[in-house]
mmCIF file of C-alpha atoms in Angstrom:
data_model
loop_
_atom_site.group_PDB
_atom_site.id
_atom_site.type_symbol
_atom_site.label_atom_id
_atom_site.label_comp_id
_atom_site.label_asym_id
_atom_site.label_seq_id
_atom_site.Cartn_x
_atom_site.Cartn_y
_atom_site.Cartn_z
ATOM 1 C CA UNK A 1 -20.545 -2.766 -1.603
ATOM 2 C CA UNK A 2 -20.362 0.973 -2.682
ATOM 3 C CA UNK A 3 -18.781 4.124 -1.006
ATOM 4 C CA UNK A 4 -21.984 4.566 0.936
ATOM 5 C CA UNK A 5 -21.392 1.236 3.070
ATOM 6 C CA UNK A 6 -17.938 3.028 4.038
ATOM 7 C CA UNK A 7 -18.452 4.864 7.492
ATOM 8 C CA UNK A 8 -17.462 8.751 7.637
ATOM 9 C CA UNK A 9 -16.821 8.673 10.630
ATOM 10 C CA UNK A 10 -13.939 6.374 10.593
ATOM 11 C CA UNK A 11 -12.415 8.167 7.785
ATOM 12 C CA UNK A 12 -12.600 11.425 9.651
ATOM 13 C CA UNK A 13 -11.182 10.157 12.758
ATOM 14 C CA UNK A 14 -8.053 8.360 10.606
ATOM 15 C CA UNK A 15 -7.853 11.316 8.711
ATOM 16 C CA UNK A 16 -8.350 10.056 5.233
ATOM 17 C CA UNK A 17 -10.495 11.112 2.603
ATOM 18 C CA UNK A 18 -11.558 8.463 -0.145
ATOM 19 C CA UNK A 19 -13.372 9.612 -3.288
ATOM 20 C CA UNK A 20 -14.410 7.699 -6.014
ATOM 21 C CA UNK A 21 -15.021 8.111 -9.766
ATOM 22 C CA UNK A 22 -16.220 5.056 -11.651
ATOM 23 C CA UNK A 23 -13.385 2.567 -11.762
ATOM 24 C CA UNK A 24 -11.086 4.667 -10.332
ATOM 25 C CA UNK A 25 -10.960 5.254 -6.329
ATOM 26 C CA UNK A 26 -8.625 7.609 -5.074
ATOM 27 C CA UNK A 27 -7.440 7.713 -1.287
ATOM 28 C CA UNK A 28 -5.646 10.857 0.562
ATOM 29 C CA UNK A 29 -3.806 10.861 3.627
ATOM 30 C CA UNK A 30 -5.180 14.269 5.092
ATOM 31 C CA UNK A 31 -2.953 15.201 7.882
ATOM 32 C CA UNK A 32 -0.969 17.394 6.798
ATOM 33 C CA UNK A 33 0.068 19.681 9.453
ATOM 34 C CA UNK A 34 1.533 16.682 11.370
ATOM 35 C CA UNK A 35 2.920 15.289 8.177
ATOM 36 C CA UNK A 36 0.311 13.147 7.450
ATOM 37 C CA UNK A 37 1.923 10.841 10.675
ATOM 38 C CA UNK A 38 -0.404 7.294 11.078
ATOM 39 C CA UNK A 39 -1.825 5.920 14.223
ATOM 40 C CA UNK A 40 -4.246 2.809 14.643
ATOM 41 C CA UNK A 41 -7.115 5.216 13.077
ATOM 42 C CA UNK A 42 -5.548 5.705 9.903
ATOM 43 C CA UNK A 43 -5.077 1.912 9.618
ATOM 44 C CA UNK A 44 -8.344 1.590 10.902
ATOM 45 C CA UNK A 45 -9.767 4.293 7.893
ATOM 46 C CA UNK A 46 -7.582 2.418 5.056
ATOM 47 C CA UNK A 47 -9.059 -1.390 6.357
ATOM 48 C CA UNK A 48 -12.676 0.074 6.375
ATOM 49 C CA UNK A 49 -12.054 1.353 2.620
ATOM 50 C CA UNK A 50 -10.537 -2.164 1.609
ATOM 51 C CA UNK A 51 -13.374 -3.940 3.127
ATOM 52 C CA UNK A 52 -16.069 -1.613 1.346
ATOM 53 C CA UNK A 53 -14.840 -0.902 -1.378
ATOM 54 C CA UNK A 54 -17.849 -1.369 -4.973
ATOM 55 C CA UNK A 55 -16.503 -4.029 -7.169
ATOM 56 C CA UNK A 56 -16.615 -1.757 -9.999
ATOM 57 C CA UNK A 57 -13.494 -0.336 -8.615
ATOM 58 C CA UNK A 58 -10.265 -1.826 -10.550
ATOM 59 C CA UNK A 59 -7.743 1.314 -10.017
ATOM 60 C CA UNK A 60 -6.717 2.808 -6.504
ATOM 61 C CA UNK A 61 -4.356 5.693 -6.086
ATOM 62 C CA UNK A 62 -3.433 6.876 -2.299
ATOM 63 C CA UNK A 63 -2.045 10.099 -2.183
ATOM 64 C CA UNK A 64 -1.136 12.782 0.515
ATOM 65 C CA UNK A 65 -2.160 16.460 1.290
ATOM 66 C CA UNK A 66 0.830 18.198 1.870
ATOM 67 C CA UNK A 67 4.328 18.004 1.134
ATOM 68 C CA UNK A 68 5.299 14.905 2.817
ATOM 69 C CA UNK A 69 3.795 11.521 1.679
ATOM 70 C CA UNK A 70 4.071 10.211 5.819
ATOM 71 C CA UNK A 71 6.408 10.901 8.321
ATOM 72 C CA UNK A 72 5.397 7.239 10.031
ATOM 73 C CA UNK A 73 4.324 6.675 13.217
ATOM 74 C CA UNK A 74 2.445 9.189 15.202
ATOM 75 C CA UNK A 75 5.291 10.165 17.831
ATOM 76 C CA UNK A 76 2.293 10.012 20.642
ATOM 77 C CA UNK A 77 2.470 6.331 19.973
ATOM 78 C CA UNK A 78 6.063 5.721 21.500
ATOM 79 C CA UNK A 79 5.081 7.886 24.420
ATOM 80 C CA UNK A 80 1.598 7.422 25.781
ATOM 81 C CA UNK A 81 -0.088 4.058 26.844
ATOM 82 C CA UNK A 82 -3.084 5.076 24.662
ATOM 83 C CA UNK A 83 -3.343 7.038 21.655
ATOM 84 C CA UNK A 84 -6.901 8.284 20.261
ATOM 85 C CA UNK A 85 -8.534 5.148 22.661
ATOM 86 C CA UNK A 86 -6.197 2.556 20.862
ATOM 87 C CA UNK A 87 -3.143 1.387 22.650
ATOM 88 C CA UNK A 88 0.227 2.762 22.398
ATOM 89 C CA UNK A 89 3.284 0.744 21.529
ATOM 90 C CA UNK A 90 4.629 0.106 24.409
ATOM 91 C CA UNK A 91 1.043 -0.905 26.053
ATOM 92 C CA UNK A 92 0.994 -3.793 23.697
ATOM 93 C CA UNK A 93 3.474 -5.622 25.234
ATOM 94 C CA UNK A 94 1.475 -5.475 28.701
ATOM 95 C CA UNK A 95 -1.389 -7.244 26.936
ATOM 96 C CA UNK A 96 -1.769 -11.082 26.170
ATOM 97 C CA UNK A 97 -0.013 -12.382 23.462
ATOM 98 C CA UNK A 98 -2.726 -13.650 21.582
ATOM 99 C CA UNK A 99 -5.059 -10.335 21.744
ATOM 100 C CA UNK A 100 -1.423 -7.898 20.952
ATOM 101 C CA UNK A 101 -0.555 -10.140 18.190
ATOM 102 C CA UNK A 102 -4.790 -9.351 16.970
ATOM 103 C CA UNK A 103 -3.835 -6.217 17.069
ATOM 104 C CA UNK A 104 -1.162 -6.018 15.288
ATOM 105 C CA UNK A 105 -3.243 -8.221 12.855
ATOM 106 C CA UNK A 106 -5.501 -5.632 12.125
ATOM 107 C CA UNK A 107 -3.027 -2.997 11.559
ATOM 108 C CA UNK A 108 -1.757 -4.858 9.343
ATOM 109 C CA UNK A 109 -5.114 -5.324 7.337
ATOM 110 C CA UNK A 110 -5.480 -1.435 6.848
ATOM 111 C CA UNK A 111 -2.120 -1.709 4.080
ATOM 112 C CA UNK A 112 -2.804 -5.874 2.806
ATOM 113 C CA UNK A 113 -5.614 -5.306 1.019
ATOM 114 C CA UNK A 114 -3.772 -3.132 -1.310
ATOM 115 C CA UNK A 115 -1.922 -6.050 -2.944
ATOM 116 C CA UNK A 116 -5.149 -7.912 -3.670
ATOM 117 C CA UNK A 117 -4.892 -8.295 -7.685
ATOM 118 C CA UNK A 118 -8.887 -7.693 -7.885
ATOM 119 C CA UNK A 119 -7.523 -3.806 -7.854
ATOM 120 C CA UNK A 120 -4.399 -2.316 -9.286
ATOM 121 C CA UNK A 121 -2.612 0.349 -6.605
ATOM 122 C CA UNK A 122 -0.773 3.501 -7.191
ATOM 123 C CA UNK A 123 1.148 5.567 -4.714
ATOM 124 C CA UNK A 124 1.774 8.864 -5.276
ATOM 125 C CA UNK A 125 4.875 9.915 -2.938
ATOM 126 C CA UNK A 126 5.629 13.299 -2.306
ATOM 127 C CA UNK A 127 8.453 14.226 0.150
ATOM 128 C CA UNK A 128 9.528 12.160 3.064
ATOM 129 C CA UNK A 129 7.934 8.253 3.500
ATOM 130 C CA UNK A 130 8.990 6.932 6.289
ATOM 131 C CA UNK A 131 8.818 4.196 8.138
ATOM 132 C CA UNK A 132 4.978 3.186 8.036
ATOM 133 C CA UNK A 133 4.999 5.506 4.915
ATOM 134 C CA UNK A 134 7.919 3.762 3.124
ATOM 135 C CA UNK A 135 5.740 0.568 3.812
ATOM 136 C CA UNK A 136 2.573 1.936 2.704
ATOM 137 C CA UNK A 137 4.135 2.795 -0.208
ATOM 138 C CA UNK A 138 5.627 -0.691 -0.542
ATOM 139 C CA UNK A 139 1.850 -2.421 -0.215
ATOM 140 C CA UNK A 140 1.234 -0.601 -3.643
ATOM 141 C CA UNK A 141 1.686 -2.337 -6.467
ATOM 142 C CA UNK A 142 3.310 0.682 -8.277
ATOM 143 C CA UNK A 143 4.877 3.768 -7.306
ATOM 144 C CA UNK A 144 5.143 7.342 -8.904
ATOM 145 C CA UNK A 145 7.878 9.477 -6.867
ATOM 146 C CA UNK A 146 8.255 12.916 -7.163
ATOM 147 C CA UNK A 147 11.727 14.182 -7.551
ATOM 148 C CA UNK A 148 11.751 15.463 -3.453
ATOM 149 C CA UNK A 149 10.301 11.960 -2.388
ATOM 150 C CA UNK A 150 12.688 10.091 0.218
ATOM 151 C CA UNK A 151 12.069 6.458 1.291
ATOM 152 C CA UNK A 152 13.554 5.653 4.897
ATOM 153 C CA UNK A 153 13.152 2.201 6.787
ATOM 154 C CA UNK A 154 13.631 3.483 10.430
ATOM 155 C CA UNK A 155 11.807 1.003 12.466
ATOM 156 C CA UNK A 156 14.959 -0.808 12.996
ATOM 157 C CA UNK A 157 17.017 1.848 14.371
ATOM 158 C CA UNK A 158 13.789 3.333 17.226
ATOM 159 C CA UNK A 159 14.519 -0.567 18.335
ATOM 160 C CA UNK A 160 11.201 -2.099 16.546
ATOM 161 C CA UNK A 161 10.783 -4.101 13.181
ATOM 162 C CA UNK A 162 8.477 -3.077 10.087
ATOM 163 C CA UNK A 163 5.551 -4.982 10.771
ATOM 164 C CA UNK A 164 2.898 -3.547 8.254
ATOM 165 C CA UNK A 165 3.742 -5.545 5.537
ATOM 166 C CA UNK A 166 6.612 -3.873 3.881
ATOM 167 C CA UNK A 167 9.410 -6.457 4.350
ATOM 168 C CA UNK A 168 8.533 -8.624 1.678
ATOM 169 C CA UNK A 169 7.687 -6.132 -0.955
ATOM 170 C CA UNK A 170 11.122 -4.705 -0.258
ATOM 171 C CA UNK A 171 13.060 -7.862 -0.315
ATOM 172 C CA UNK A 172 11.104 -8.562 -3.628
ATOM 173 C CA UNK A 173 11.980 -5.508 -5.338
ATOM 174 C CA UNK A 174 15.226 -4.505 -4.620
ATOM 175 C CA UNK A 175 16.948 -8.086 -2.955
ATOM 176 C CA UNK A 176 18.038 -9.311 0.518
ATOM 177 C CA UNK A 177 21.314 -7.814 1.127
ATOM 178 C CA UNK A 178 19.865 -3.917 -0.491
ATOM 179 C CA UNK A 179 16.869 -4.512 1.977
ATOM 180 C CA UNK A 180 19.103 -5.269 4.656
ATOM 181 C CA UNK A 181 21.018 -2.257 4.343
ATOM 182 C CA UNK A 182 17.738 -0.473 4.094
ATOM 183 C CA UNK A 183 16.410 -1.227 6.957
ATOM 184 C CA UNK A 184 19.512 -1.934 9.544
ATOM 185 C CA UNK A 185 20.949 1.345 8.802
ATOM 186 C CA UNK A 186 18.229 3.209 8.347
ATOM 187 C CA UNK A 187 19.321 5.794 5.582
ATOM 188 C CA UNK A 188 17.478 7.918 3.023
ATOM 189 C CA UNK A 189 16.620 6.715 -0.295
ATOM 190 C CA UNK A 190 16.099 9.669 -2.492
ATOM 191 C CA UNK A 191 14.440 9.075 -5.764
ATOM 192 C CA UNK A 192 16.822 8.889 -7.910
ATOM 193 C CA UNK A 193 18.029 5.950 -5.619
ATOM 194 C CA UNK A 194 14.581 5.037 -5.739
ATOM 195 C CA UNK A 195 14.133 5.083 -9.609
ATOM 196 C CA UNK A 196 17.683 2.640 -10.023
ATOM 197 C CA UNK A 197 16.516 0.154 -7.657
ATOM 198 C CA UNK A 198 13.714 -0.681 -9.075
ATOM 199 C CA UNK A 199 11.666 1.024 -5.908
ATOM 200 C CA UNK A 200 9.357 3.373 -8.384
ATOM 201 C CA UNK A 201 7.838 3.329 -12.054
ATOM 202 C CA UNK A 202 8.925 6.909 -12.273
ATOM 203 C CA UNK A 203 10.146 9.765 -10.683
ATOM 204 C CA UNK A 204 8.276 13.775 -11.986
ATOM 205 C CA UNK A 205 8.682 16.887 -10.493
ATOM 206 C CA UNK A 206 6.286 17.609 -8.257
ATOM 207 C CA UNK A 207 4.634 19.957 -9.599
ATOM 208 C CA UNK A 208 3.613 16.844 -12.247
ATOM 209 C CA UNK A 209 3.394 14.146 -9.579
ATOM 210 C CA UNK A 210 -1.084 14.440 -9.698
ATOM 211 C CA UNK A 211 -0.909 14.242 -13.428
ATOM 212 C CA UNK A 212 1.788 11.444 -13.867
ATOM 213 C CA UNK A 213 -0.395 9.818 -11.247
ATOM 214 C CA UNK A 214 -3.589 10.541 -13.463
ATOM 215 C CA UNK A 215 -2.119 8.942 -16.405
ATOM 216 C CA UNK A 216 -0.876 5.903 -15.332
ATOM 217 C CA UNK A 217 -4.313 4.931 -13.413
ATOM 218 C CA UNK A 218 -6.493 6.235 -16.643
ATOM 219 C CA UNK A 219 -4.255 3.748 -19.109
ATOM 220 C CA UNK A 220 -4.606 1.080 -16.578
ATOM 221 C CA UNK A 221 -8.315 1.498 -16.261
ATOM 222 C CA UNK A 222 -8.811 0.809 -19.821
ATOM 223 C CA UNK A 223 -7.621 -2.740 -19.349
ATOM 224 C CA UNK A 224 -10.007 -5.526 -19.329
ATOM 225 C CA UNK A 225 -10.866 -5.769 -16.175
ATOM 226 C CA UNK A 226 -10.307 -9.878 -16.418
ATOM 227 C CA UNK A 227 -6.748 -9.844 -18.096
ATOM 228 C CA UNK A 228 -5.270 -7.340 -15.692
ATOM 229 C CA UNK A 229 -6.915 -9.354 -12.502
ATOM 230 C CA UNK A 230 -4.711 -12.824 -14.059
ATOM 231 C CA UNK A 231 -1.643 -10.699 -14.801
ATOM 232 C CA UNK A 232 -1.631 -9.553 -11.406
ATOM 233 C CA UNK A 233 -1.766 -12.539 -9.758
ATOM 234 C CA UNK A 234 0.285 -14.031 -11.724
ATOM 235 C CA UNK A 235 3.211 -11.343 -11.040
ATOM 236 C CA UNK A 236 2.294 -11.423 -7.449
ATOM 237 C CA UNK A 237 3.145 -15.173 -7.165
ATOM 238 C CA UNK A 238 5.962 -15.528 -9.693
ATOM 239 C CA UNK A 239 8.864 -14.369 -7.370
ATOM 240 C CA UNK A 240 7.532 -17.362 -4.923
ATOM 241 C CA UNK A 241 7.335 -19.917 -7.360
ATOM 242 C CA UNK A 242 10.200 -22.621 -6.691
ATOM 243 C CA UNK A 243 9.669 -24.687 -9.841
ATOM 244 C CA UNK A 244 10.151 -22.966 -13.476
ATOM 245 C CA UNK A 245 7.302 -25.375 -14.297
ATOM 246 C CA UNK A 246 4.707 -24.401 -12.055
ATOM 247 C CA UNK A 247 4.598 -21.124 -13.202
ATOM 248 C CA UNK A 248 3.971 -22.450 -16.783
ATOM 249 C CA UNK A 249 1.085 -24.161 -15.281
ATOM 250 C CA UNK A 250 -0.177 -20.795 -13.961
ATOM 251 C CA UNK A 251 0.309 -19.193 -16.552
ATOM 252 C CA UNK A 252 -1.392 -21.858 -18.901
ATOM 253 C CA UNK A 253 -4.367 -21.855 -16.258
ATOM 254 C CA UNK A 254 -4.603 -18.348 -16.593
ATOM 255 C CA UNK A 255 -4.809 -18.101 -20.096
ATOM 256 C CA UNK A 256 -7.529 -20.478 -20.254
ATOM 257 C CA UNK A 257 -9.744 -18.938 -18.203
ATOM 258 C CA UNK A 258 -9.307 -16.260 -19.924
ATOM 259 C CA UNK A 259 -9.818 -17.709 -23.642
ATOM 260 C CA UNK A 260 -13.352 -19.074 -21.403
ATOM 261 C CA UNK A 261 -14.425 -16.094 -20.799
ATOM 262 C CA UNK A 262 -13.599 -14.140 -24.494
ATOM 263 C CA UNK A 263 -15.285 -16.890 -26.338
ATOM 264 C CA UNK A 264 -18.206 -16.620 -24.203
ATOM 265 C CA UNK A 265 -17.659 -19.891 -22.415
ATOM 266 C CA UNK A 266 -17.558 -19.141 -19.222
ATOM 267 C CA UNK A 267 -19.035 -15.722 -17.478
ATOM 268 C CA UNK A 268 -17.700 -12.271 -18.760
ATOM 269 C CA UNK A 269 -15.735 -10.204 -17.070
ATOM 270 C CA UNK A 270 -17.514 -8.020 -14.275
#
């Protein structure tokens, strides 16, 4: 599919604007008066781009106007029963469990996609990420902080969970007992935190943050398309793998398909 099977109208509504420049497709949270804060239509907006998106499109960078990444939730979602004709928090619980948990699915689609290893993801983080913008940041394979960026988990302490993906991403990067502490208390994570832990490839000032951002998706968009698809996967699944040998096997898999496809064997990359 290309950009033109992506409806406006759904990106205006989720305030999001998507452009895209041959391989490259870059995505920005455009809210930023209210601090680029999600609700269901920004999910909504990021899930209709992940759906749509052309093939030809290996790099994604999501960045935000403004000078904070994304202050979470929309604070009209704790308070009213519907936000935008989508329900509020709270309403959820009145609903069947099967259709609240369907819900909750599809929120959840708008920041999965980005892990998919046909696509290599970038955020560019600015100023506070919070809550759902600490865990779209997470559903990124990399990260590029500016030197004002500040991670905070705060689901946990408004009485919810993260639920948008970001739990194992964190667990995987920085370990159980840091995640814990993360989330259960709540606390900023400045960059330089950030940058130690292992939460961000590299921390600019942000006056640099665009151009770091730039440079990173250019280099990786000069990778065989094929090769970086493998490696991906194979990263992605490594952490899970309980046997030392079945990541051999992978990895052996992997480079045969591969060696197929260089020598012509087997169809070229796309």
């Amino acid at each position: 599919m290309t950009e033109s099977a992506i409806d406006p109208g759904v990106l205006d509504r989720g305030h999001v604007r998507l452009t895209i420049s041959g391989a490259r497709a870059t995505i920005v949270l455009d809210r930023p008066d209210q601090l680029n804060a999600q609700t269901p239509d920004t999910w909504r907006a990021l899930r209709e781009i992940g759906q749509n998106l052309a093939e030809e499109v290996r790099v994604v960078d999501i960045k935000a106007a403004g000078r904070a990444f994304s202050a979470g939730l929309d604070r009209r979602l704790f308070e009213s029963a519907e936000v935008d004709g989508s329900p509020g928090l709270l309403s959820l619980a009145s609903r069947p469990v099967e259709q609240a948990d369907a819900d909750i699915a599809a929120f959840q689609q708008g920041f999965s996609w980005l892990r998919d290893p046909e696509r290599v993801t970038i955020a560019a983080v600015q100023g506070h990420a919070i809550g759902a913008g600490f865990q779209l940041a997470l559903a990124c394979d990399m990260r590029v902080l500016a030197s004002d960026a500040v991670f905070r988990m705060a689901e946990t302490s408004l009485g919810l969970v993260p639920d948008l993906g970001g739990t194992l991403p964190l667990v995987q990067t920085v370990g159980y007992s840091r995640a814990t502490e993360m989330c259960l208390t709540g606390r900023d994570v400045p960059a330089e935190e950030a940058s130690r832990v292992g939460l961000a490839n590299s921390v600019v000032e942000p006056a640099e943050l665009e151009a770091a951002t730039d440079r990173l998706a250019d280099a990786i968009a000069q990778a065989p398309h094929g090769a970086v698809r493998e490696t991906l996967a194979l990263l992605s699944q490594a952490s899970e793998a309980e046997d030392p040998e079945q990541q051999l096997a992978a990895e052996r898999a992997a480079q045969l398909r591969r060696l197929g496809e260089l020598s012509g064997a087997t169809a070229p990359d796309r």
